[in-house]
Coordinates of C-alpha atoms in Angstrom, one line a residue:
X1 CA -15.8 -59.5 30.0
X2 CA -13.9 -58.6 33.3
X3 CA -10.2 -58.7 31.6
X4 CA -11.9 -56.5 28.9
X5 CA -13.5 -53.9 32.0
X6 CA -10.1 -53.7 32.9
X7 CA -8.0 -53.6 29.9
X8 CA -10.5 -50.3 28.8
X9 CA -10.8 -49.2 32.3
X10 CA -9.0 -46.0 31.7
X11 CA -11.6 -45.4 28.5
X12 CA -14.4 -46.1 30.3
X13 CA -13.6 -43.6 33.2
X14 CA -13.2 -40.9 30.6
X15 CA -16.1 -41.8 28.9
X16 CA -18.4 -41.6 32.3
X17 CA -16.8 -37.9 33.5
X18 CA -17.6 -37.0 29.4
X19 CA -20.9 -38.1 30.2
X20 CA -21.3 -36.1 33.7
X21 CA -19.7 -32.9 32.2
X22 CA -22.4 -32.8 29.4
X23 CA -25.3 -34.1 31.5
X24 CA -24.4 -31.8 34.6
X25 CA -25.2 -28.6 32.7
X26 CA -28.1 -30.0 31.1
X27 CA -29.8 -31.1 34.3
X28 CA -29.2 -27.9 35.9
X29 CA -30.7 -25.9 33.1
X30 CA -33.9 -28.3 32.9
X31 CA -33.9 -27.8 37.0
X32 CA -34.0 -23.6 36.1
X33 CA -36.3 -23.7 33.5
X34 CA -38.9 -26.5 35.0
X35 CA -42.7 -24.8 36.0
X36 CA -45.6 -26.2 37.1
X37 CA -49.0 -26.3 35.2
X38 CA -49.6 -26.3 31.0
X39 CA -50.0 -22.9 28.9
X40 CA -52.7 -22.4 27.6
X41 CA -52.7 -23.9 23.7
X42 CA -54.6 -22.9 20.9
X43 CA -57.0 -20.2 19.8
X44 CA -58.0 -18.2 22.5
X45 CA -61.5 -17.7 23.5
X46 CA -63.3 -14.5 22.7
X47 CA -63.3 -11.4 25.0
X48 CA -65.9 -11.4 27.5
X49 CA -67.5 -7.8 28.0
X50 CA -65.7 -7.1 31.2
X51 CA -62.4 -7.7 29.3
X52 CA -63.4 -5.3 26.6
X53 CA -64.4 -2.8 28.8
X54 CA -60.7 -4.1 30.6
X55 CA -58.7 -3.4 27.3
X56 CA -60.8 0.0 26.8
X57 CA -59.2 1.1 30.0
X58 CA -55.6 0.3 29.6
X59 CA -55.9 1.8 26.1
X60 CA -56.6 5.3 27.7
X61 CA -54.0 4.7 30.2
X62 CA -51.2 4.1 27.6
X63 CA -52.0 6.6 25.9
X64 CA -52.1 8.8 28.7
X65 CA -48.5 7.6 30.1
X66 CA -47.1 6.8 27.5
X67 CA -47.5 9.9 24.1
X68 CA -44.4 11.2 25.0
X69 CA -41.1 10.7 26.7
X70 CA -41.3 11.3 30.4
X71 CA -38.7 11.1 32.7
X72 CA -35.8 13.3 34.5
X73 CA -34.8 14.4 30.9
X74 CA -38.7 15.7 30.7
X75 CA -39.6 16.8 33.6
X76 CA -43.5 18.6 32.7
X77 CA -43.9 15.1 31.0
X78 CA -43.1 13.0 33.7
X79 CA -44.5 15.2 36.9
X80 CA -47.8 14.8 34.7
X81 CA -47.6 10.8 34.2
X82 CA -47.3 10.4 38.0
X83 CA -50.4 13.3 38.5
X84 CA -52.1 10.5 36.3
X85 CA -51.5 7.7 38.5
X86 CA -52.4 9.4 41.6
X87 CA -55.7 10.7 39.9
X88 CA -56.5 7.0 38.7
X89 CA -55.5 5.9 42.1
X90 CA -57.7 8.2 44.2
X91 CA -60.5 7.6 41.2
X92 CA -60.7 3.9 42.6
X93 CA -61.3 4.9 46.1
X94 CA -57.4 4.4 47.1
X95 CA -55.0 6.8 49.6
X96 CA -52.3 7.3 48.1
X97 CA -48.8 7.7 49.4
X98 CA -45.8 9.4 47.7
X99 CA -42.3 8.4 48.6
X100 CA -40.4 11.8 47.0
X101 CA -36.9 11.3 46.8
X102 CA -34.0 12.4 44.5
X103 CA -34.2 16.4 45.7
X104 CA -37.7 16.3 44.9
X105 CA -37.3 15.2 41.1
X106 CA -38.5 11.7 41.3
X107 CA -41.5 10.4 43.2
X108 CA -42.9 7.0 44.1
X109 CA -46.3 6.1 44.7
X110 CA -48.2 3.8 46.8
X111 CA -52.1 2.6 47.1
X112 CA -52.6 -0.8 49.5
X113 CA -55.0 -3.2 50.0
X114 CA -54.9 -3.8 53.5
X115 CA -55.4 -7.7 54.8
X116 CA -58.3 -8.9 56.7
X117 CA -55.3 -9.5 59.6
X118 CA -53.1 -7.1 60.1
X119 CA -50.3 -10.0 60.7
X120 CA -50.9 -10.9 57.2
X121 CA -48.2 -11.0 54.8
X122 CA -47.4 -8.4 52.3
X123 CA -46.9 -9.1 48.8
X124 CA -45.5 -5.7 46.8
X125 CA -47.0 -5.6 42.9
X126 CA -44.4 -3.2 41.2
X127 CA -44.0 -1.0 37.8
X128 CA -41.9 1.2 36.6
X129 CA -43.9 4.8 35.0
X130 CA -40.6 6.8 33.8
X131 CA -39.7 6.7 29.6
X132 CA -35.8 6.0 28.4
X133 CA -34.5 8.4 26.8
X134 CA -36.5 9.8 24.2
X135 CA -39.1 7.0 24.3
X136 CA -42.8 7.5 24.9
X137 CA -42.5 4.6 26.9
X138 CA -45.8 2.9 25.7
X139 CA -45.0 -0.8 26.4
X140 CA -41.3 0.4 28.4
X141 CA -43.5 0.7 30.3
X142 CA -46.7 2.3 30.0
X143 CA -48.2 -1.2 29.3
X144 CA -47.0 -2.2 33.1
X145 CA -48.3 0.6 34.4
X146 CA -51.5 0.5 33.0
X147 CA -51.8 -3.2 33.9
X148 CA -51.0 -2.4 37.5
X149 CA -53.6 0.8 37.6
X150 CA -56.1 -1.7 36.5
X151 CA -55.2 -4.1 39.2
X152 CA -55.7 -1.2 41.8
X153 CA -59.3 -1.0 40.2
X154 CA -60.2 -5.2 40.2
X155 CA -59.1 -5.5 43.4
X156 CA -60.4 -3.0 44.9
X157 CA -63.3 -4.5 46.9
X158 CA -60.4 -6.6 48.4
X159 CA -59.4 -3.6 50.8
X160 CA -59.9 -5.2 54.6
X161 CA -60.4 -8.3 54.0
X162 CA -57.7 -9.4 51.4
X163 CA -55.2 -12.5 52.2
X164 CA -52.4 -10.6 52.2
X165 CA -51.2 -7.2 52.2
X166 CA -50.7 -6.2 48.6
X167 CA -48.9 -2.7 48.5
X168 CA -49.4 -1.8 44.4
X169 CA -46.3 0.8 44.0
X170 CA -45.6 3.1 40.9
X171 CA -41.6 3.7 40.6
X172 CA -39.9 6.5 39.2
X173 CA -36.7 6.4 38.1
X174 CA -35.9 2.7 36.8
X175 CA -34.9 3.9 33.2
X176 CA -30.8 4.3 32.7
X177 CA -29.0 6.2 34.5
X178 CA -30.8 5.3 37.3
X179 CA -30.9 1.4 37.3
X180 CA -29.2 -0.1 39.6
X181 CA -27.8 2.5 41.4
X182 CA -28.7 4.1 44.7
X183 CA -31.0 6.8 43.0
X184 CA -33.0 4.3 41.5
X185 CA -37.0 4.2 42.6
X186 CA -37.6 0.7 43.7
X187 CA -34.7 0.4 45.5
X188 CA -35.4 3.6 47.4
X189 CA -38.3 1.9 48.3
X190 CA -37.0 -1.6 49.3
X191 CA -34.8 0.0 51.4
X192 CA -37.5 2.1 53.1
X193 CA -39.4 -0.9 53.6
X194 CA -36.3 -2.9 55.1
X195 CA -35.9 0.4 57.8
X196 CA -38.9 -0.1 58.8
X197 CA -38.7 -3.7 59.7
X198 CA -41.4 -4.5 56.6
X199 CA -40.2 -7.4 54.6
X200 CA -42.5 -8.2 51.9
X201 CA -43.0 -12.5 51.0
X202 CA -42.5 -11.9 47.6
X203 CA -42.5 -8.9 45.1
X204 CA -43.7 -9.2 41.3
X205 CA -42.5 -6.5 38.5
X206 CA -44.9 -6.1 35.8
X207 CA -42.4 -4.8 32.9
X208 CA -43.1 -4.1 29.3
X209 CA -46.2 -6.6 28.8
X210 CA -48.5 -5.5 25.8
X211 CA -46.7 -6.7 22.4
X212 CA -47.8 -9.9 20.7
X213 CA -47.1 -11.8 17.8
X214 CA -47.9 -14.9 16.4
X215 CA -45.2 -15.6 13.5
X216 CA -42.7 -18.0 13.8
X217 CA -39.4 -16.5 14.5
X218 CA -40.9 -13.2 16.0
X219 CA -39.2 -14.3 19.5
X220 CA -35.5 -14.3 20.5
X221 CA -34.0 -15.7 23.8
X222 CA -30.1 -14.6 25.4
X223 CA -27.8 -17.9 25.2
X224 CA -28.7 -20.5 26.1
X225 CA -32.4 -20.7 26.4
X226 CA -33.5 -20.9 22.8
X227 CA -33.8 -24.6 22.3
X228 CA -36.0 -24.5 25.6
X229 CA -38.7 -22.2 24.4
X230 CA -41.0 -21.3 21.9
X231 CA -40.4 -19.3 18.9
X232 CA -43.4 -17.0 18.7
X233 CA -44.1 -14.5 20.8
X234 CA -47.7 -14.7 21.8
X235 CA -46.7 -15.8 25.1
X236 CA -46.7 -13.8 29.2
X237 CA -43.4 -14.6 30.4
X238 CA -42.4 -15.4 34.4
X239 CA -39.1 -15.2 35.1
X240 CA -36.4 -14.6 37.5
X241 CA -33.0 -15.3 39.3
X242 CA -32.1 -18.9 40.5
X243 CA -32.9 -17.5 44.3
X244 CA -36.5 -16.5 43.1
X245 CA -37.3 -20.1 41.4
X246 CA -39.8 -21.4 43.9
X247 CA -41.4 -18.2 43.4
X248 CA -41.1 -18.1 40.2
X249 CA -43.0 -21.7 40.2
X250 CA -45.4 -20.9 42.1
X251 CA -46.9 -17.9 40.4
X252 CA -46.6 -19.5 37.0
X253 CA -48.6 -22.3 38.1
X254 CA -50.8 -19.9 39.9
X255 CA -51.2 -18.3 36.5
X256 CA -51.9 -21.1 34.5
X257 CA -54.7 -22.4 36.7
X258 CA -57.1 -19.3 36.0
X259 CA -55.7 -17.3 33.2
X260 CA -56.2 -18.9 29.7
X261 CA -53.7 -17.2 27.8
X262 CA -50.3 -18.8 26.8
X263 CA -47.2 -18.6 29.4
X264 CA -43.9 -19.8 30.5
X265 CA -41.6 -19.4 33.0
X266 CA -38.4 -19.9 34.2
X267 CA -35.2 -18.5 36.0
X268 CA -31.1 -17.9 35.1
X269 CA -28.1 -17.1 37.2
X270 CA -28.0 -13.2 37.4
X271 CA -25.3 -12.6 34.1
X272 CA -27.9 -13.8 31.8
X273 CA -28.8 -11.2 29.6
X274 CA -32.0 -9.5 30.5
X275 CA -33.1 -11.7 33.6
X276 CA -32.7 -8.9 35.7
X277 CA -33.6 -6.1 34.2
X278 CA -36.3 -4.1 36.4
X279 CA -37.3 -3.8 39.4
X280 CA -37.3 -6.9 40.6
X281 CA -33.2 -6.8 40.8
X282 CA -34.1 -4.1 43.7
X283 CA -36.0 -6.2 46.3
X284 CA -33.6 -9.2 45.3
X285 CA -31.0 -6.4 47.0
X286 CA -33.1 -6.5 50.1
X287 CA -33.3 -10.3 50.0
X288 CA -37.0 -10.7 49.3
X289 CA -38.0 -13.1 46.3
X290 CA -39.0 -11.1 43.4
X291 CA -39.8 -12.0 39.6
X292 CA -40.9 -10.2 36.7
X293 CA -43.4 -10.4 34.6
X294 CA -43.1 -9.5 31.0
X295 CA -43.6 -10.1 27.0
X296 CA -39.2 -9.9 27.3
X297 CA -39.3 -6.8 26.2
X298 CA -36.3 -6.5 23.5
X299 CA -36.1 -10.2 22.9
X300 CA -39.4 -10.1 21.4
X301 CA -40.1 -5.6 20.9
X302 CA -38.0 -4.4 18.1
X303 CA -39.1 -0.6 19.4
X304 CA -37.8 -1.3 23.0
X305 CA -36.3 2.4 23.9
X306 CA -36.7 3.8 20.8
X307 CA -38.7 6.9 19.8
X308 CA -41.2 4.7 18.2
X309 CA -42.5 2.8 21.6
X310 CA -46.1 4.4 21.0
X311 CA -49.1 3.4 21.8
X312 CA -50.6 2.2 18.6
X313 CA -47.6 -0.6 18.9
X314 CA -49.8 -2.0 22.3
X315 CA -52.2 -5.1 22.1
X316 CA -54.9 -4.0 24.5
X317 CA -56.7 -7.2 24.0
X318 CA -54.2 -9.4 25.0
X319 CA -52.7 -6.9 28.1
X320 CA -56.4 -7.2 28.9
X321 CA -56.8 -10.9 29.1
X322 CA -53.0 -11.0 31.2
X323 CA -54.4 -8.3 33.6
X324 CA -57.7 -10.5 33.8
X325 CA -55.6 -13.6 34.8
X326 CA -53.2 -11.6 37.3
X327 CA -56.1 -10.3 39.1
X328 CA -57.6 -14.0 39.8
X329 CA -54.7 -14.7 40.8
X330 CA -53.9 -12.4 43.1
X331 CA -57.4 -13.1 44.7
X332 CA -56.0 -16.1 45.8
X333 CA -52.5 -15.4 46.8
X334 CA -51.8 -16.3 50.1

């Protein structure tokens, strides 16, 4: 056996860096895509009333952001999709702050849930409210929007006394040709937040969340995450940048322990297709871990940033019972 080792000693060298070249990449991938706690399997259980009343809500809210395209292109629209928000806002007992910026064009806005101690942490809960291009925007991303105007509403009767500071912002201009440049909303406010000396634990971006479906095939993934995921797109997706994974963990386990509604997460190095793509990418500039959550949006939407992102393409029901979970969950975020 030993003069054989060393006749084929050459081979088996070869053979072993073969085998660390293809296991190397693996491992790392597995190590990405690995979360905590199981998704939810199965039929799901029927709406209680509070979630009906819950889907009722973000139904009028889509529809009310997202009829018609609204951004820089359209200004009347979009001046009257942020009026909305700050109506809805101060509707649920909320101040609200606006960040103008851009000459005046563009405006962010602000509600927070203040902490029971003020040295609390803050947690920033983000979506974008502008339209690209000619879309309405309903799920890009009137379905965020409405989602996080229902959060201001559930957690409300956290204001004084919540675990954290949870500022819920609404950011204009995240829609090309704004993203990732200096003009863009969430960045403007990231970096407002850094001048000030305010640098938030974590920030989640809730991005194009309210189409389902539950045919084989009806979800797509960018290289090389396909053989890792499922198929159909019935699923809430967490997901971020490698620097974001234990945040990325966390929240998807958080998820999983109160929401019962199906889910996965994971994170990718920053060139994978898509992983990036919203707000989150802003306070990742700022160096605060940030994630996004999201049905993935053209990997599963086949009307992303078209004119036919309307509202009748929305599942209410299901946006309700994701809203639901987020809002348990952000109960007990510490």
């Amino acid at each position: 056996m030993r003069a054989w080792i060393r006749r084929n000693a050459g081979r088996l060298v070869a053979l072993a860096i073969v085998g660390m070249l293809f296991a190397s990449p693996v491992a790392a991938l597995l190590w990405m895509t690995a979360v905590p706690g199981t998704s939810w399997q199965g039929r799901l259980p029927p709406l209680r009333p509070e979630e009906r009343d819950l889907a009722d809500r973000l139904r009028r809210h889509v529809a009310a952001i997202g009829g018609r395209p609204h951004n820089i292109g359209h200004p009347e629209a979009y001046a009257e999709a942020a009026a909305y928000i700050e109506r809805t806002l101060a509707g649920q007992g909320h101040a609200v702050l606006r960040q103008p910026f851009d000459d005046g064009h563009a405006v962010n806005l602000e509600a927070v849930i203040e902490p029971a101690s003020a040295a609390a942490a803050t947690l920033v809960v983000g979506a974008h409210y502008d339209s690209a291009f000619t879309a309405p925007g309903a799920n890009d991303n009137g379905s965020g929007t409405a989602a996080l105007l229902e959060l201001g509403r559930l957690l409300a009767d956290l204001r004084g006394r919540a675990n954290v500071r949870i500022r819920l912002v609404f950011f204009a201009n995240e829609e090309p040709p704004f993203f990732k440049t200096d003009r863009m909303g969430s960045l403007v406010y990231a970096r407002a937040l850094a001048a000030r000396g305010e640098k938030p634990d974590a920030m989640f971006s809730l991005e194009t969340m309210g189409f389902y479906r539950d045919g084989h095939g009806s979800q797509h993934y960018p290289f090389p995450l396909a053989q890792l995921y499922p198929d159909t797109g019935d699923f809430i997706a967490f997901v971020g940048t490698v620097s974001a994974r234990p945040l990325v963990r966390r929240a998807t386990g958080a998820f999983r322990a109160v929401a019962q509604f199906p889910s996965v997460g994971g994170t990718a190095p920053g060139f994978v297709q898509g992983i990036d793509w919203s707000d989150h990418w802003a306070f990742g500039e700022i160096g605060v871990p940030a994630l996004m959550i999201t049905d993935t949006a053209p990997f599963r939407y086949p009307y992303y940033h078209t004119p036919e992102d309307t509202p009748d393409k929305i599942d209410c029901e299901r946006l309700a019972r994701v809203t639901a979970g987020l809002a348990r969950m952000l109960r007990g975020w510490r």
